Short mmCIF file of C-alpha atoms in Angstrom, two decimals:
data_model
loop_
_atom_site.label_atom_id
_atom_site.label_comp_id
_atom_site.label_asym_id
_atom_site.label_seq_id
_atom_site.Cartn_x
_atom_site.Cartn_y
_atom_site.Cartn_z
CA MET A 159 0.01 -0.11 0.06
CA GLY A 160 1.35 3.24 -1.01
CA VAL A 161 1.26 6.59 1.03
CA THR A 162 -1.63 8.02 -1.26
CA ASP A 163 -3.75 5.05 -0.52
CA VAL A 164 -3.45 5.52 3.46
CA THR A 165 -6.67 6.71 5.04
CA THR A 166 -7.17 7.06 8.61
CA GLU A 167 -9.51 4.79 10.64
CA PRO A 168 -11.89 7.31 12.48
CA GLY A 169 -13.15 4.91 15.28
CA ALA A 170 -9.57 3.73 15.90
CA PRO A 171 -7.40 5.89 18.62
CA TRP A 172 -4.74 8.13 17.71
CA LEU A 173 -1.25 7.81 18.89
CA ILE A 174 0.58 11.25 19.21
CA VAL A 175 4.11 11.15 19.60
CA GLY A 176 6.70 13.82 20.66
CA LEU A 177 9.98 13.37 19.69
CA GLY A 178 12.92 14.23 22.10
CA ASN A 179 15.52 13.04 24.33
CA PRO A 180 14.59 12.41 27.96
CA GLY A 181 16.57 14.19 30.96
CA PRO A 182 16.73 17.50 32.07
CA GLU A 183 20.08 18.56 30.15
CA TYR A 184 18.16 18.08 27.23
CA ALA A 185 14.80 20.02 27.73
CA MET A 186 15.16 23.19 26.14
CA ASN A 187 17.27 21.85 23.12
CA ARG A 188 16.25 22.20 19.53
CA HIS A 189 15.85 18.36 19.15
CA ASN A 190 13.49 18.24 22.12
CA VAL A 191 10.63 20.70 20.59
CA GLY A 192 8.34 17.49 20.11
CA PHE A 193 8.54 17.23 23.79
CA MET A 194 7.48 20.70 24.37
CA VAL A 195 4.48 20.37 22.25
CA ALA A 196 3.61 17.07 23.71
CA ASP A 197 3.68 18.69 27.25
CA LEU A 198 1.44 21.49 26.00
CA LEU A 199 -0.85 19.30 24.88
CA ALA A 200 -0.82 17.16 28.01
CA GLY A 201 -2.12 20.34 29.77
CA ARG A 202 -4.90 20.83 27.45
CA ILE A 203 -5.86 16.98 27.86
CA GLY A 204 -5.64 17.62 31.82
CA GLY A 205 -3.80 14.30 32.48
CA LYS A 206 -0.04 13.81 33.86
CA PHE A 207 2.71 11.55 31.76
CA LYS A 208 2.82 8.34 33.40
CA ARG A 209 5.07 5.34 32.55
CA ALA A 210 3.36 3.20 30.07
CA GLY A 211 3.65 -0.52 31.42
CA LYS A 212 6.87 -2.02 29.41
CA ALA A 213 7.16 0.24 27.05
CA GLN A 214 9.96 2.77 27.45
CA ALA A 215 7.81 5.85 27.14
CA GLN A 216 5.60 8.09 29.25
CA VAL A 217 2.04 8.18 28.23
CA ILE A 218 -0.90 10.24 28.87
CA GLU A 219 -4.88 8.79 27.66
CA GLY A 220 -7.30 11.36 26.69
CA ARG A 221 -9.72 13.06 24.26
CA ILE A 222 -9.24 15.80 21.85
CA GLY A 223 -12.40 17.52 20.01
CA PRO A 224 -15.75 18.74 20.56
CA PRO A 225 -18.48 16.15 21.99
CA GLY A 226 -19.88 14.21 19.21
CA PRO A 227 -18.64 12.50 16.09
CA LEU A 228 -15.52 14.45 15.95
CA ASN A 229 -14.25 13.57 19.33
CA ARG A 230 -10.95 11.29 19.10
CA ARG A 231 -9.48 9.19 21.58
CA VAL A 232 -5.77 10.06 21.86
CA ILE A 233 -2.67 8.37 23.48
CA LEU A 234 0.00 11.38 23.92
CA ALA A 235 3.42 9.67 24.24
CA LYS A 236 7.04 10.99 24.68
CA PRO A 237 9.48 7.80 24.25
CA MET A 238 12.06 7.60 27.06
CA SER A 239 14.47 6.15 24.99
CA TYR A 240 17.20 8.41 23.40
CA MET A 241 15.89 10.02 19.74
CA ASN A 242 17.75 7.38 18.00
CA LEU A 243 15.90 4.57 19.68
CA SER A 244 12.17 6.23 19.32
CA GLY A 245 10.88 3.24 17.08
CA GLY A 246 10.92 0.58 19.86
CA PRO A 247 8.58 2.32 22.31
CA VAL A 248 6.47 3.83 19.42
CA THR A 249 5.81 0.39 18.08
CA GLY A 250 5.47 -1.07 21.20
CA LEU A 251 2.64 1.62 21.85
CA ARG A 252 1.13 0.96 18.65
CA ASP A 253 0.71 -2.85 19.34
CA PHE A 254 -0.62 -2.28 22.82
CA TYR A 255 -3.19 0.29 21.77
CA LYS A 256 -4.10 -1.19 18.58
CA VAL A 257 -3.47 1.80 16.71
CA PRO A 258 -3.34 1.86 12.89
CA THR A 259 0.00 3.20 11.62
CA ALA A 260 -1.80 6.03 9.56
CA ASN A 261 -3.16 7.30 12.92
CA ILE A 262 0.32 7.85 14.39
CA VAL A 263 1.32 11.30 14.73
CA ALA A 264 5.31 12.30 15.09
CA ILE A 265 6.07 15.71 16.18
CA HIS A 266 9.58 16.72 15.66
CA ASP A 267 12.09 19.19 14.65
CA GLU A 268 13.21 19.91 11.14
CA LEU A 269 16.15 21.59 9.87
CA ASP A 270 14.76 22.44 6.51
CA ILE A 271 12.15 24.68 7.45
CA ASP A 272 12.47 28.28 8.87
CA HIS A 273 12.79 28.46 12.99
CA GLY A 274 8.75 28.07 13.68
CA VAL A 275 7.41 27.34 10.54
CA LEU A 276 5.14 24.18 10.61
CA ARG A 277 4.59 21.48 7.47
CA LEU A 278 2.26 18.57 8.47
CA LYS A 279 2.66 15.31 5.94
CA LEU A 280 1.89 11.97 5.58
CA GLY A 281 4.61 9.71 4.95
CA GLY A 282 7.98 10.55 3.03
CA GLY A 283 11.49 10.36 4.06
CA ASP A 284 13.33 11.02 7.56
CA ASN A 285 15.66 13.89 6.07
CA GLY A 286 18.22 12.57 8.59
CA HIS A 287 16.15 12.71 11.52
CA ASN A 288 17.51 9.95 13.77
CA GLY A 289 13.91 9.83 15.32
CA LEU A 290 12.18 9.37 12.23
CA LYS A 291 14.61 7.11 11.18
CA SER A 292 14.23 4.73 13.97
CA MET A 293 10.49 5.03 13.36
CA THR A 294 10.52 4.12 9.94
CA LYS A 295 12.61 1.59 10.27
CA ALA A 296 10.59 -0.31 13.22
CA MET A 297 7.04 0.35 11.08
CA GLY A 298 7.41 1.65 7.74
CA PRO A 299 6.87 5.56 6.62
CA GLU A 300 3.20 5.78 6.65
CA TYR A 301 2.68 7.71 9.48
CA HIS A 302 1.66 11.52 9.77
CA ARG A 303 4.39 14.10 11.02
CA VAL A 304 4.06 17.57 12.07
CA ARG A 305 7.51 19.31 11.36
CA PHE A 306 8.51 22.17 13.42
CA GLY A 307 11.11 24.45 11.49
CA ILE A 308 14.22 25.18 13.45
CA GLY A 309 16.11 26.41 10.63
CA ARG A 310 19.83 25.29 9.52
CA PRO A 311 22.92 25.69 11.68
CA PRO A 312 24.76 29.01 11.26
CA GLY A 313 28.32 29.15 9.44
CA ARG A 314 30.37 25.69 9.99
CA MET A 315 28.36 24.50 12.99
CA GLN A 316 27.82 20.67 12.85
CA VAL A 317 23.95 19.85 12.70
CA ALA A 318 24.17 17.43 15.92
CA ASP A 319 25.74 20.60 17.72
CA PHE A 320 23.00 22.78 16.58
CA VAL A 321 20.24 20.54 17.30
CA LEU A 322 21.44 19.64 20.88
CA LYS A 323 21.50 23.17 21.50
CA ASP A 324 19.48 25.50 23.75
CA PHE A 325 17.08 27.80 21.49
CA SER A 326 18.76 30.93 21.20
CA SER A 327 17.30 33.91 23.30
CA ALA A 328 15.92 35.47 20.10
CA GLU A 329 14.32 32.44 18.96
CA ARG A 330 12.33 31.67 22.90
CA LYS A 331 10.94 35.27 22.44
CA GLU A 332 8.44 33.47 20.11
CA LEU A 333 9.13 29.90 21.38
CA ASP A 334 5.54 29.71 23.34
CA TYR A 335 3.64 31.02 20.44
CA PHE A 336 5.01 28.63 17.83
CA VAL A 337 4.78 25.77 20.04
CA ASP A 338 1.12 26.39 20.88
CA ARG A 339 0.60 26.98 16.98
CA ALA A 340 1.83 23.50 16.63
CA ALA A 341 -0.34 22.03 19.29
CA ASP A 342 -3.16 23.54 17.45
CA ALA A 343 -2.02 21.90 14.04
CA VAL A 344 -1.77 18.59 15.75
CA GLU A 345 -5.20 19.19 17.08
CA ALA A 346 -6.62 20.09 14.04
CA LEU A 347 -5.14 17.17 12.05
CA VAL A 348 -6.84 14.59 14.37
CA ILE A 349 -10.18 16.28 14.40
CA GLU A 350 -10.58 17.65 11.02
CA GLY A 351 -8.19 15.23 8.88
CA LEU A 352 -4.85 16.58 7.00
CA GLU A 353 -6.00 18.22 4.01
CA ARG A 354 -7.80 20.73 6.07
CA ALA A 355 -4.98 20.76 8.72
CA GLN A 356 -2.27 21.65 5.95
CA SER A 357 -4.58 24.19 4.48
CA THR A 358 -4.67 26.29 7.95
CA TYR A 359 -1.12 25.56 9.10
CA ASN A 360 1.32 24.91 6.30
CA SER A 361 2.37 28.74 6.18
#
């Protein structure tokens, strides 16, 4: 089945995964923006993250959307493996909660997009992102992505150094706004579908 043939299953739960590295030393890194969006969504759902059984992840179960047919059951997750091992915990959660791969959303940093700009898509390559690479190796590429732009490193700075540095003071001035907008985009994707969410947030 190709990516263009994949459709979500309305009655099935959604697995929303914020990608990042565990530990306070990584908390404000550019690479951890997926965790930041997941934490904001957790506040909206009104739950607290807890360890998910044998899975190496923290999860919250809840619902997103207005009462009625647009209300969605969601599992919000943060893998507690390091970024390059994300595929194992995500696959474990997918299987445990019986989530179709097309109902999985990965929230992650994206080098090839300007800081704060969002792009939503289904499937595709990993563009060198270790979290996506691990997820795709574990279950194929046919999951949704909410790509949060962080821009390219300045000068001759190595990519690995850039993504593992904290957002700059200038970037932090608007970071809360951009993280809030990314959370809105995730909710729109789950409730309204990819095309409508893209038309609003793929600015």
